[in-house]
XYZ file of C-alpha atoms in Angstrom:
468
model
C -2.154 23.764 36.783
C -2.681 26.227 33.917
C -0.458 24.120 31.658
C -2.464 20.963 32.435
C -5.688 22.810 31.711
C -4.301 23.988 28.353
C -3.119 20.456 27.579
C -6.579 19.066 28.388
C -8.148 21.729 26.164
C -5.819 20.618 23.331
C -6.928 17.006 23.796
C -10.561 18.113 23.744
C -10.033 19.969 20.460
C -8.378 16.847 18.987
C -11.406 14.749 19.913
C -13.670 17.385 18.370
C -11.620 17.195 15.159
C -10.277 20.770 15.338
C -6.574 19.930 15.212
C -5.530 23.462 14.258
C -6.818 24.847 17.565
C -5.249 21.841 19.316
C -1.883 22.687 17.727
C -2.165 26.251 18.966
C -2.591 25.079 22.559
C 0.070 22.340 22.392
C 2.623 24.813 21.026
C 2.058 27.124 23.979
C 2.128 24.242 26.468
C 5.358 22.869 24.969
C 7.128 26.234 25.131
C 6.161 26.793 28.782
C 7.064 23.304 29.936
C 10.450 23.416 28.223
C 11.195 26.813 29.803
C 10.161 25.783 33.312
C 11.309 22.150 33.492
C 13.667 21.482 30.580
C 13.285 19.646 27.298
C 13.498 16.143 28.839
C 10.573 16.605 31.201
C 7.800 13.984 30.638
C 5.078 16.594 30.129
C 7.184 18.249 27.426
C 7.506 14.892 25.684
C 3.735 14.468 25.911
C 3.198 17.889 24.320
C 5.516 16.875 21.474
C 3.497 13.703 21.035
C 0.251 15.681 20.803
C 1.799 18.035 18.236
C 2.987 15.157 16.078
C -0.374 13.441 16.412
C -2.180 16.582 15.196
C -0.004 16.838 12.105
C -0.536 13.130 11.447
C -4.314 13.560 11.667
C -4.123 16.442 9.175
C -2.006 14.357 6.788
C -4.364 11.393 6.997
C -7.451 13.413 6.166
C -8.728 12.931 2.650
C -9.756 16.594 2.364
C -7.481 18.984 4.250
C -9.545 22.053 5.020
C -8.019 25.541 5.132
C -4.538 24.183 4.492
C -3.869 24.940 0.852
C -3.510 28.612 1.733
C -0.890 29.483 4.307
C -1.068 32.373 6.748
C 1.246 34.400 4.485
C -1.218 33.882 1.575
C 1.099 31.488 -0.267
C -0.129 28.139 -1.503
C 1.103 24.737 -0.343
C 1.448 22.442 -3.330
C 1.178 19.237 -1.331
C -0.358 19.705 2.124
C -0.420 15.956 2.819
C 3.352 15.644 2.455
C 3.890 18.905 4.348
C 1.944 17.585 7.328
C 3.687 14.212 7.210
C 7.002 16.095 7.321
C 5.871 18.178 10.294
C 4.651 15.059 12.092
C 8.029 13.424 11.488
C 9.807 16.475 12.902
C 7.765 16.311 16.105
C 8.019 12.542 16.615
C 11.720 12.371 15.723
C 12.501 15.190 18.152
C 10.557 13.310 20.824
C 12.463 10.134 19.942
C 15.796 11.983 20.150
C 14.952 13.245 23.632
C 13.773 9.807 24.776
C 17.039 8.325 23.514
C 18.995 10.930 25.479
C 17.070 10.037 28.635
C 17.719 6.343 27.983
C 21.454 6.903 27.444
C 21.681 8.923 30.665
C 19.908 6.214 32.662
C 22.034 3.493 31.043
C 25.202 5.322 32.013
C 23.836 5.781 35.512
C 23.013 2.064 35.717
C 26.418 0.987 34.384
C 28.305 3.238 36.773
C 26.067 2.304 39.726
C 25.764 6.000 40.570
C 22.292 5.550 41.938
C 19.433 3.111 42.149
C 16.855 3.159 39.389
C 13.181 2.715 40.027
C 11.943 -0.871 39.489
C 11.024 -1.347 35.839
C 12.183 2.163 34.867
C 14.555 1.034 32.118
C 12.078 -1.529 30.834
C 9.285 1.033 30.545
C 11.587 3.468 28.791
C 12.552 0.758 26.276
C 8.867 0.158 25.509
C 8.301 3.910 25.109
C 11.254 4.091 22.729
C 9.915 1.122 20.768
C 6.546 2.825 20.366
C 8.191 6.028 19.139
C 10.243 4.074 16.601
C 7.049 2.380 15.408
C 5.289 5.729 14.909
C 8.202 7.156 12.916
C 8.350 3.957 10.851
C 4.608 4.152 10.175
C 4.946 7.690 8.783
C 7.851 6.663 6.540
C 5.764 3.694 5.408
C 2.845 5.964 4.500
C 5.266 8.037 2.405
C 6.543 4.845 0.710
C 9.981 5.368 2.263
C 10.444 1.714 3.164
C 14.238 1.862 3.518
C 13.797 4.574 6.158
C 11.033 2.687 7.954
C 13.032 -0.549 8.316
C 15.761 0.689 10.727
C 13.139 2.148 13.061
C 11.121 -1.063 13.077
C 14.269 -3.079 13.760
C 15.056 -0.771 16.698
C 11.511 -1.281 17.988
C 11.990 -5.056 17.779
C 15.354 -4.845 19.591
C 13.870 -2.843 22.465
C 10.831 -5.107 22.814
C 12.882 -8.303 22.638
C 15.018 -6.972 25.505
C 11.926 -6.639 27.699
C 9.154 -8.931 26.476
C 8.888 -12.677 26.034
C 8.679 -14.208 22.553
C 4.973 -14.966 22.920
C 4.012 -11.450 24.007
C 1.331 -9.980 21.683
C 3.134 -6.624 21.590
C 6.266 -8.237 20.197
C 4.243 -10.351 17.752
C 2.619 -7.190 16.403
C 5.994 -5.557 15.737
C 7.372 -8.703 14.105
C 4.363 -8.709 11.773
C 4.811 -5.059 10.869
C 8.527 -5.502 10.218
C 7.801 -8.578 8.089
C 5.253 -6.625 6.024
C 7.640 -3.742 5.353
C 10.508 -6.160 4.635
C 8.334 -7.977 2.088
C 7.352 -4.758 0.316
C 11.000 -3.678 0.302
C 11.931 -6.937 -1.447
C 13.699 -8.451 1.588
C 11.792 -11.698 1.368
C 14.144 -13.892 3.407
C 14.020 -11.446 6.322
C 10.224 -11.400 6.062
C 10.026 -15.216 6.065
C 12.314 -15.487 9.118
C 10.153 -13.044 11.039
C 6.925 -14.806 10.077
C 8.304 -18.188 11.131
C 9.123 -16.745 14.571
C 5.726 -15.090 14.795
C 3.845 -18.261 13.794
C 5.786 -20.389 16.280
C 5.073 -17.909 19.085
C 1.407 -17.567 18.100
C 0.945 -21.349 18.047
C 2.499 -21.608 21.498
C 0.279 -18.819 22.808
C -3.074 -19.575 21.150
C -2.831 -23.174 19.920
C -3.098 -24.701 16.447
C -6.289 -22.887 15.455
C -6.966 -19.216 16.182
C -7.760 -16.010 14.351
C -4.331 -14.678 15.247
C -2.660 -17.707 13.687
C -4.920 -17.332 10.643
C -3.698 -13.752 10.248
C -0.086 -14.917 10.436
C -0.719 -17.603 7.803
C -2.451 -15.043 5.577
C 0.637 -12.812 5.686
C 2.896 -15.794 5.015
C 0.822 -16.683 1.954
C 1.060 -13.078 0.784
C 4.857 -13.165 1.106
C 5.068 -16.315 -1.016
C 2.757 -14.681 -3.572
C 5.047 -11.653 -3.795
C 8.079 -13.935 -4.073
C 6.449 -15.746 -6.998
C 5.824 -12.429 -8.735
C 9.266 -10.937 -8.068
C 11.761 -13.808 -7.834
C 9.984 -16.144 -10.244
C 9.566 -13.572 -13.006
C 12.148 -15.266 -15.247
C 11.916 -18.790 -13.800
C 8.572 -20.530 -14.263
C 9.565 -23.475 -12.086
C 10.494 -21.203 -9.181
C 7.337 -19.159 -9.649
C 5.187 -22.310 -9.659
C 6.801 -23.488 -6.427
C 6.083 -20.197 -4.658
C 2.526 -20.097 -6.027
C 1.932 -23.583 -4.593
C 3.275 -22.491 -1.197
C 1.086 -19.380 -1.236
C -2.008 -21.419 -2.123
C -1.243 -23.964 0.608
C -0.937 -21.282 3.314
C -4.019 -19.380 2.158
C -6.159 -22.533 2.071
C -5.052 -23.252 5.643
C -5.961 -19.668 6.543
C -9.398 -19.917 4.950
C -10.184 -23.273 6.587
C -9.212 -21.869 9.991
C -11.354 -18.760 9.491
C -14.374 -20.764 8.322
C -14.131 -23.088 11.355
C -14.103 -20.115 13.729
C -16.173 -17.457 11.948
C -18.330 -19.339 9.457
C -18.587 -18.970 5.688
C -20.317 -15.564 5.633
C -17.556 -13.422 7.142
C -15.570 -10.436 5.867
C -12.197 -11.994 6.767
C -13.104 -15.169 4.871
C -13.979 -13.022 1.844
C -10.622 -11.206 2.072
C -8.734 -14.505 2.101
C -10.848 -15.858 -0.777
C -10.042 -12.810 -2.865
C -6.292 -13.088 -2.282
C -6.488 -16.805 -2.990
C -8.274 -16.013 -6.245
C -5.498 -13.587 -7.182
C -2.867 -16.275 -6.598
C -4.806 -18.805 -8.683
C -5.180 -16.246 -11.479
C -1.463 -15.461 -11.450
C -0.809 -19.225 -11.572
C -3.146 -19.411 -14.614
C -5.781 -21.500 -12.830
C -8.796 -19.499 -13.994
C -11.364 -21.986 -12.728
C -10.285 -21.784 -9.087
C -9.662 -18.036 -9.420
C -13.255 -17.520 -10.612
C -14.668 -19.670 -7.820
C -12.851 -17.683 -5.138
C -13.523 -14.260 -6.683
C -17.233 -15.011 -7.042
C -17.434 -16.231 -3.451
C -15.656 -13.126 -2.156
C -17.994 -10.842 -4.114
C -21.169 -12.585 -2.888
C -20.075 -12.404 0.754
C -19.083 -8.741 0.496
C -22.337 -7.767 -1.217
C -24.214 -9.474 1.615
C -22.152 -7.814 4.376
C -21.264 -4.389 2.970
C -23.803 -3.779 0.192
C -23.223 -3.041 -3.482
C -21.783 0.475 -3.094
C -18.917 -0.258 -0.723
C -15.184 -0.084 -1.418
C -14.696 -3.692 -0.320
C -17.371 -4.808 -2.752
C -15.820 -2.648 -5.476
C -12.486 -4.388 -4.917
C -14.114 -7.795 -5.464
C -16.009 -6.518 -8.499
C -12.726 -5.228 -9.931
C -11.000 -8.581 -9.403
C -13.828 -10.640 -10.885
C -14.272 -8.206 -13.784
C -10.564 -8.446 -14.588
C -10.872 -12.236 -14.700
C -14.066 -12.196 -16.794
C -12.277 -9.937 -19.293
C -10.038 -12.921 -20.072
C -13.110 -15.042 -20.891
C -14.706 -14.052 -24.235
C -18.159 -15.274 -23.205
C -18.118 -13.139 -20.028
C -17.045 -9.882 -21.693
C -20.292 -7.986 -21.023
C -20.320 -9.109 -17.388
C -16.734 -7.896 -17.104
C -17.712 -4.447 -18.368
C -20.600 -4.199 -15.895
C -18.432 -5.211 -12.938
C -15.546 -2.921 -13.876
C -17.866 0.036 -14.501
C -19.460 -0.454 -11.071
C -16.036 -0.651 -9.414
C -14.972 2.521 -11.223
C -18.028 4.492 -10.080
C -17.699 3.400 -6.436
C -13.981 4.165 -6.323
C -14.450 7.567 -7.914
C -17.182 8.417 -5.405
C -15.315 7.382 -2.274
C -11.625 7.793 -3.206
C -11.701 10.818 -5.473
C -10.566 11.498 -9.011
C -6.832 11.222 -8.243
C -6.888 7.761 -6.678
C -4.569 5.065 -7.986
C -7.359 2.558 -7.362
C -9.582 4.593 -9.669
C -6.758 4.573 -12.224
C -6.683 0.770 -11.991
C -10.427 0.580 -12.696
C -10.211 3.071 -15.571
C -7.293 1.158 -17.090
C -9.014 -2.238 -16.915
C -12.368 -0.927 -18.147
C -10.716 0.887 -21.048
C -8.746 -2.220 -21.963
C -11.908 -4.349 -21.998
C -13.821 -1.820 -24.118
C -11.087 -2.172 -26.753
C -12.226 -5.782 -27.171
C -15.578 -4.611 -28.499
C -15.894 -3.917 -32.223
C -17.562 -0.484 -32.253
C -15.685 2.773 -32.762
C -17.716 4.490 -30.028
C -16.452 1.921 -27.522
C -12.885 2.551 -28.674
C -13.340 6.308 -28.224
C -14.674 5.754 -24.704
C -11.789 3.383 -24.014
C -9.298 6.065 -25.052
C -10.894 8.514 -22.619
C -10.680 6.042 -19.727
C -7.129 4.956 -20.542
C -5.962 8.567 -20.893
C -7.441 9.439 -17.477
C -5.698 6.426 -15.936
C -2.390 7.459 -17.522
C -2.730 10.999 -16.200
C -3.419 9.818 -12.649
C -0.493 7.400 -12.739
C 1.847 10.057 -14.089
C 0.828 12.449 -11.303
C 0.960 9.888 -8.495
C 3.750 7.515 -9.577
C 5.819 9.540 -12.020
C 6.821 8.528 -15.509
C 9.418 5.964 -14.390
C 6.969 3.243 -13.342
C 5.704 0.024 -14.898
C 2.076 1.023 -14.354
C 2.625 4.229 -16.316
C 4.340 2.166 -19.047
C 1.263 -0.107 -19.145
C -0.923 2.978 -19.560
C 1.234 4.247 -22.420
C 0.959 0.856 -24.112
C -2.830 0.728 -23.838
C -3.286 4.343 -24.923
C -1.222 3.426 -27.974
C -3.464 0.420 -28.585
C -6.559 2.618 -28.351
C -5.149 4.944 -31.018
C -4.403 1.890 -33.157
C -8.018 0.712 -32.920
C -9.140 4.196 -33.968
C -6.815 4.192 -36.969
C -4.648 7.000 -35.544
C -1.384 5.233 -36.302
C 1.014 8.172 -36.048
C -0.233 8.954 -32.511
C -0.183 5.251 -31.629
C 3.482 5.010 -32.626
C 4.458 7.798 -30.225
C 2.741 6.166 -27.250
C 4.064 2.693 -28.047
C 7.612 3.995 -28.482
C 7.342 5.670 -25.074
C 5.999 2.449 -23.525
C 8.787 0.410 -25.129
C 11.511 2.759 -23.876
C 10.107 2.605 -20.349
C 9.694 -1.160 -20.296
C 13.221 -1.692 -21.614
C 14.565 0.435 -18.772
C 12.415 -1.095 -16.032
C 12.288 -4.782 -17.041
C 14.653 -7.268 -18.706
C 14.872 -6.555 -22.442
C 13.428 -9.957 -23.331
C 10.525 -9.748 -20.888
C 6.974 -10.517 -21.989
C 6.008 -6.868 -21.519
C 8.766 -5.651 -23.838
C 7.849 -8.272 -26.461
C 4.170 -7.309 -26.287
C 4.935 -3.641 -26.917
C 7.400 -4.475 -29.712
C 4.732 -6.529 -31.446
C 2.121 -3.753 -31.130
C 4.640 -1.201 -32.410
C 5.553 -3.461 -35.337
C 1.887 -3.707 -36.370
C 1.537 0.093 -36.261
C 4.690 0.596 -38.318
C 3.314 -1.775 -40.964
C 0.164 0.353 -41.104
C 2.407 3.381 -41.684
C 4.193 1.542 -44.523
C 7.493 1.545 -42.611
C 8.106 -2.082 -43.492
C 11.801 -2.319 -42.603
C 11.348 -0.834 -39.110
C 8.209 -2.927 -38.594
C 9.947 -6.211 -39.421
C 12.795 -5.332 -37.080
C 10.368 -4.870 -34.160
C 8.408 -8.009 -35.011
C 11.583 -10.133 -35.223
C 12.769 -8.791 -31.874
C 9.340 -9.522 -30.373
C 9.700 -13.220 -31.213
C 13.379 -13.716 -30.289
């Protein structure tokens, strides 16, 4: 009874948001239950779940209070990662124990040593699937996609052994596995899963439903990613995948409008993704139409100072920056997106870095030195954030190095510009094909700077390479 009371107190502290006190109680409950009943006892597994959940809550908090300083007065450099690691330890230990229970029951069933309770194995499979999903989710949050995939596949295997193909629980896991597979570059696996999910969803809900619209949205996103990744060096292949993405997203949008109406947040989300596909396919007219529609709907629903609205402002501002007559509108939209993202996401956010990078790049298009100085400040901040969050071996950091170099060029600081452009070129040569558009762009910029420094021979070499 005392253990149940302590467990209930831990749950109460979790609901109050005091996970540190909850952890204190769950640790004591776990130790007592393991001592009295063994490590495989259901209440012990529940205590492990609560412990892992507490660490996950701490990791997911934007501001982790009282966690930079440890009890021994030392400082934790990265409390978010520390708490993700502790959550993984708890959930993986729980998963290991569940697997041991499953293996014991399977052996008992195979040997016919005793009758199992009706549905006992099936329920245990579903519990195992859920544990695999939790572990996969934590790996996903840490961008460890290759570690998340095996757990999601195990979750699918367990659910497929118990549930029918049209069961919503199985559909959810298929969708999650497809999403992680797509982001890991396993596009064919993602497409196979989405085809199964769409077929099952159609059978379950019919030819028009919000669930089917969600499936079609994800399918369009997969084709979009395939166009960007697989069609990088093949324009025909890229065009084909862009067309498929547009087709699926238009179907998604039509379905959503029929069910929800024009003025809906989901419709705006689809319109924005559709605009991104059109922009990547160089159809600026349709991209603008969809971006503007998404922004108007989000302003109406969420207001002007919301992260969703900021995302639409960022997208439309990025497009307007490519239209000389809309340059001032682009600056206004990008500045608004930057301010909202800084307010709600903090000064170390990659989304803020994106806004700083785009706004700085647009300010370079103006003709005044003051704008170029401001641009350098924004671009340098973006580069610093990307270096801290992504490391130096990333294409986004290379893009920042390129633009910082361009800002120095506009300011007439050619020696500094050369250093940044050389760094950008070295990175892009390592991370992309040597004849990629990004490499050529940086070679050209570097060649111009070398001409300004009167290094004619080196400049001509870079310019020739940029055009070959």
